């Protein structure tokens, strides 16, 4: 619990949380109703935060995937990239990457949505000598466009890439939930 906002400590902490994007000017938490996952840099510091809404009673237009406001920083699962043996699965969202991870694929990371493949991602792939990327973006129109854009960037960097194709309209997590086991 935060101290009351009419107290100095309460005002100070709310101002700090608002500056980093966890608290909105409206007084609401940015990640309310979400599973929240910190993304750590190589030194163990939080560089980004991912939130995935977990309730079904959302207002129309509410985004399911949230990040901190501003430019995205960092790469999720740097250890998995480092120990990948040269091949990495790149998911569109962190929930999809975690789905692969839970299924035993440790060589996985995630972009920040279809437009979220950053210079940090490319630098991490190069630093760990990744030679092949399996693009596991959603199988919808936006995912197809995003996958093509990422593929062009990877090919230009000399990295082979392939597209994982889920059934139309599905992502890694939705597809995994339909499969048994």
CSV table of C-alpha atoms in Angstrom, one decimal:
chain,number,residue,atom,x,y,z
A,1,UNK,CA,0.0,0.0,0.0
A,2,UNK,CA,1.2,3.5,-0.8
A,3,UNK,CA,1.1,6.3,1.8
A,4,UNK,CA,-1.8,8.6,1.4
A,5,UNK,CA,-1.3,11.0,-1.5
A,6,UNK,CA,-1.9,14.1,0.7
A,7,UNK,CA,1.3,13.2,2.7
A,8,UNK,CA,4.8,14.1,1.5
A,9,UNK,CA,5.9,10.4,1.3
A,10,UNK,CA,2.7,9.5,-0.7
A,11,UNK,CA,3.1,12.4,-3.1
A,12,UNK,CA,6.8,11.6,-3.6
A,13,UNK,CA,6.4,7.9,-4.3
A,14,UNK,CA,3.4,8.6,-6.7
A,15,UNK,CA,5.5,11.1,-8.6
A,16,UNK,CA,8.4,8.6,-8.9
A,17,UNK,CA,6.1,5.8,-10.1
A,18,UNK,CA,4.4,8.2,-12.6
A,19,UNK,CA,7.8,9.2,-14.0
A,20,UNK,CA,8.7,5.6,-14.8
A,21,UNK,CA,5.3,4.8,-16.1
A,22,UNK,CA,3.9,2.4,-13.5
A,23,UNK,CA,1.4,5.0,-12.2
A,24,UNK,CA,-0.8,7.2,-14.4
A,25,UNK,CA,-1.6,10.8,-13.8
A,26,UNK,CA,-5.2,9.7,-13.4
A,27,UNK,CA,-4.2,7.9,-10.2
A,28,UNK,CA,-4.6,4.4,-11.7
A,29,UNK,CA,-1.9,1.8,-11.9
A,30,UNK,CA,-0.8,1.2,-15.5
A,31,UNK,CA,-0.7,-2.6,-15.2
A,32,UNK,CA,-3.9,-3.1,-13.2
A,33,UNK,CA,-5.4,-6.5,-14.0
A,34,UNK,CA,-2.3,-7.8,-15.6
A,35,UNK,CA,0.3,-10.5,-15.1
A,36,UNK,CA,3.4,-8.3,-14.8
A,37,UNK,CA,6.9,-9.4,-15.8
A,38,UNK,CA,10.1,-7.3,-15.4
A,39,UNK,CA,12.6,-7.5,-18.2
A,40,UNK,CA,16.1,-7.4,-16.8
A,41,UNK,CA,19.3,-6.2,-18.5
A,42,UNK,CA,22.6,-8.0,-18.3
A,43,UNK,CA,23.3,-6.4,-14.9
A,44,UNK,CA,20.0,-7.6,-13.4
A,45,UNK,CA,18.4,-4.1,-13.5
A,46,UNK,CA,14.8,-3.7,-14.7
A,47,UNK,CA,14.9,-2.1,-18.2
A,48,UNK,CA,11.3,-2.7,-19.3
A,49,UNK,CA,8.1,-4.1,-17.9
A,50,UNK,CA,5.5,-6.2,-19.7
A,51,UNK,CA,1.9,-6.6,-18.6
A,52,UNK,CA,-0.6,-9.1,-20.0
A,53,UNK,CA,-4.3,-8.6,-19.1
A,54,UNK,CA,-5.7,-11.7,-17.4
A,55,UNK,CA,-9.3,-10.8,-17.0
A,56,UNK,CA,-12.0,-11.5,-19.6
A,57,UNK,CA,-14.3,-8.6,-18.6
A,58,UNK,CA,-12.3,-5.8,-20.3
A,59,UNK,CA,-13.8,-2.8,-22.0
A,60,UNK,CA,-13.8,-2.9,-25.8
A,61,UNK,CA,-10.5,-1.7,-27.2
A,62,UNK,CA,-8.5,-2.4,-24.1
A,63,UNK,CA,-5.0,-3.6,-25.1
A,64,UNK,CA,-4.1,-7.1,-23.9
A,65,UNK,CA,-0.4,-6.4,-23.9
A,66,UNK,CA,1.1,-3.4,-22.1
A,67,UNK,CA,4.6,-2.0,-21.7
A,68,UNK,CA,6.1,1.0,-20.0
A,69,UNK,CA,5.5,4.2,-21.9
A,70,UNK,CA,8.3,5.4,-24.2
A,71,UNK,CA,10.9,3.6,-26.2
A,72,UNK,CA,11.4,-0.1,-25.4
A,73,UNK,CA,14.6,-1.1,-23.8
A,74,UNK,CA,16.2,-4.5,-23.1
A,75,UNK,CA,15.7,-8.0,-24.3
A,76,UNK,CA,13.9,-10.8,-22.4
A,77,UNK,CA,15.7,-14.0,-21.7
A,78,UNK,CA,19.3,-13.0,-22.5
A,79,UNK,CA,20.5,-16.3,-20.9
A,80,UNK,CA,18.4,-18.3,-23.3
A,81,UNK,CA,19.9,-16.4,-26.3
A,82,UNK,CA,23.4,-16.8,-24.9
A,83,UNK,CA,23.0,-20.6,-24.6
A,84,UNK,CA,21.0,-21.1,-27.7
A,85,UNK,CA,23.6,-22.8,-29.9
A,86,UNK,CA,23.0,-20.2,-32.6
A,87,UNK,CA,19.2,-20.5,-33.1
A,88,UNK,CA,16.6,-18.4,-31.4
A,89,UNK,CA,12.8,-18.3,-31.5
A,90,UNK,CA,11.5,-14.8,-31.6
A,91,UNK,CA,7.9,-14.4,-30.4
A,92,UNK,CA,5.7,-11.4,-30.9
A,93,UNK,CA,4.8,-11.0,-27.3
A,94,UNK,CA,6.3,-12.1,-24.0
A,95,UNK,CA,3.3,-14.3,-23.1
A,96,UNK,CA,4.0,-16.3,-26.3
A,97,UNK,CA,7.7,-16.5,-25.6
A,98,UNK,CA,6.9,-17.8,-22.1
A,99,UNK,CA,4.7,-20.4,-23.7
A,100,UNK,CA,7.6,-21.7,-25.6
A,101,UNK,CA,9.8,-21.5,-22.5
A,102,UNK,CA,7.3,-23.5,-20.5
A,103,UNK,CA,7.3,-26.1,-23.3
A,104,UNK,CA,11.0,-26.6,-22.8
A,105,UNK,CA,12.4,-24.2,-25.5
A,106,UNK,CA,14.8,-22.1,-23.6
A,107,UNK,CA,16.2,-20.4,-26.7
A,108,UNK,CA,13.4,-17.9,-27.0
A,109,UNK,CA,12.9,-14.2,-26.7
A,110,UNK,CA,10.2,-11.7,-27.6
A,111,UNK,CA,9.7,-8.5,-29.4
A,112,UNK,CA,7.5,-5.7,-28.1
A,113,UNK,CA,4.6,-6.5,-30.4
A,114,UNK,CA,4.7,-6.5,-34.2
A,115,UNK,CA,6.6,-3.2,-34.4
A,116,UNK,CA,8.8,-4.0,-31.4
A,117,UNK,CA,11.9,-5.6,-32.7
A,118,UNK,CA,14.6,-3.1,-31.5
A,119,UNK,CA,18.2,-2.4,-31.9
A,120,UNK,CA,18.7,-4.0,-28.5
A,121,UNK,CA,17.3,-7.3,-30.0
A,122,UNK,CA,19.6,-7.2,-33.0
A,123,UNK,CA,22.6,-6.3,-30.9
A,124,UNK,CA,21.9,-9.3,-28.5
A,125,UNK,CA,21.6,-11.7,-31.5
A,126,UNK,CA,24.8,-10.5,-33.0
A,127,UNK,CA,26.7,-10.5,-29.6
A,128,UNK,CA,25.7,-14.2,-29.1
A,129,UNK,CA,26.5,-15.2,-32.7
A,130,UNK,CA,22.9,-16.2,-33.6
A,131,UNK,CA,22.8,-17.5,-37.1
A,132,UNK,CA,19.1,-18.5,-37.4
A,133,UNK,CA,15.9,-16.9,-36.0
A,134,UNK,CA,12.5,-18.6,-36.1
A,135,UNK,CA,9.9,-15.9,-36.2
A,136,UNK,CA,6.8,-16.9,-34.2
A,137,UNK,CA,4.6,-13.9,-34.6
A,138,UNK,CA,0.8,-14.1,-34.5
A,139,UNK,CA,-0.9,-15.5,-37.6
A,140,UNK,CA,-3.0,-12.4,-38.3
A,141,UNK,CA,-2.5,-9.5,-40.7
A,142,UNK,CA,-0.5,-7.4,-38.3
A,143,UNK,CA,1.7,-10.4,-37.4
A,144,UNK,CA,2.4,-11.2,-41.0
A,145,UNK,CA,3.5,-7.6,-41.7
A,146,UNK,CA,5.6,-7.5,-38.5
A,147,UNK,CA,7.3,-10.8,-39.4
A,148,UNK,CA,8.1,-9.6,-42.9
A,149,UNK,CA,9.7,-6.5,-41.5
A,150,UNK,CA,11.7,-8.4,-38.9
A,151,UNK,CA,12.8,-10.9,-41.5
A,152,UNK,CA,14.1,-8.1,-43.8
A,153,UNK,CA,16.1,-6.6,-40.9
A,154,UNK,CA,17.6,-10.0,-40.0
A,155,UNK,CA,18.5,-10.9,-43.5
A,156,UNK,CA,20.2,-7.5,-43.9
A,157,UNK,CA,22.2,-8.4,-40.8
A,158,UNK,CA,23.2,-11.7,-42.3
A,159,UNK,CA,21.0,-13.8,-40.1
A,160,UNK,CA,18.9,-16.6,-41.6
A,161,UNK,CA,15.2,-16.5,-40.6
A,162,UNK,CA,12.2,-18.7,-41.0
A,163,UNK,CA,8.6,-18.2,-40.2
A,164,UNK,CA,6.7,-20.4,-37.7
A,165,UNK,CA,3.1,-20.6,-39.1
A,166,UNK,CA,0.3,-21.1,-36.6
A,167,UNK,CA,-3.3,-21.7,-37.8
A,168,UNK,CA,-4.8,-18.5,-39.1
A,169,UNK,CA,-5.8,-16.1,-36.3
A,170,UNK,CA,-3.8,-17.8,-33.6
A,171,UNK,CA,-0.6,-17.0,-31.7
A,172,UNK,CA,1.8,-19.4,-29.8
A,173,UNK,CA,-0.1,-19.2,-26.6
A,174,UNK,CA,-3.6,-19.7,-28.1
A,175,UNK,CA,-2.3,-22.6,-30.2
A,176,UNK,CA,-0.5,-24.3,-27.2
A,177,UNK,CA,-3.7,-24.0,-25.1
A,178,UNK,CA,-5.6,-25.9,-27.9
A,179,UNK,CA,-3.1,-28.8,-27.9
A,180,UNK,CA,-3.0,-31.7,-25.5
A,181,UNK,CA,-0.6,-32.4,-24.0
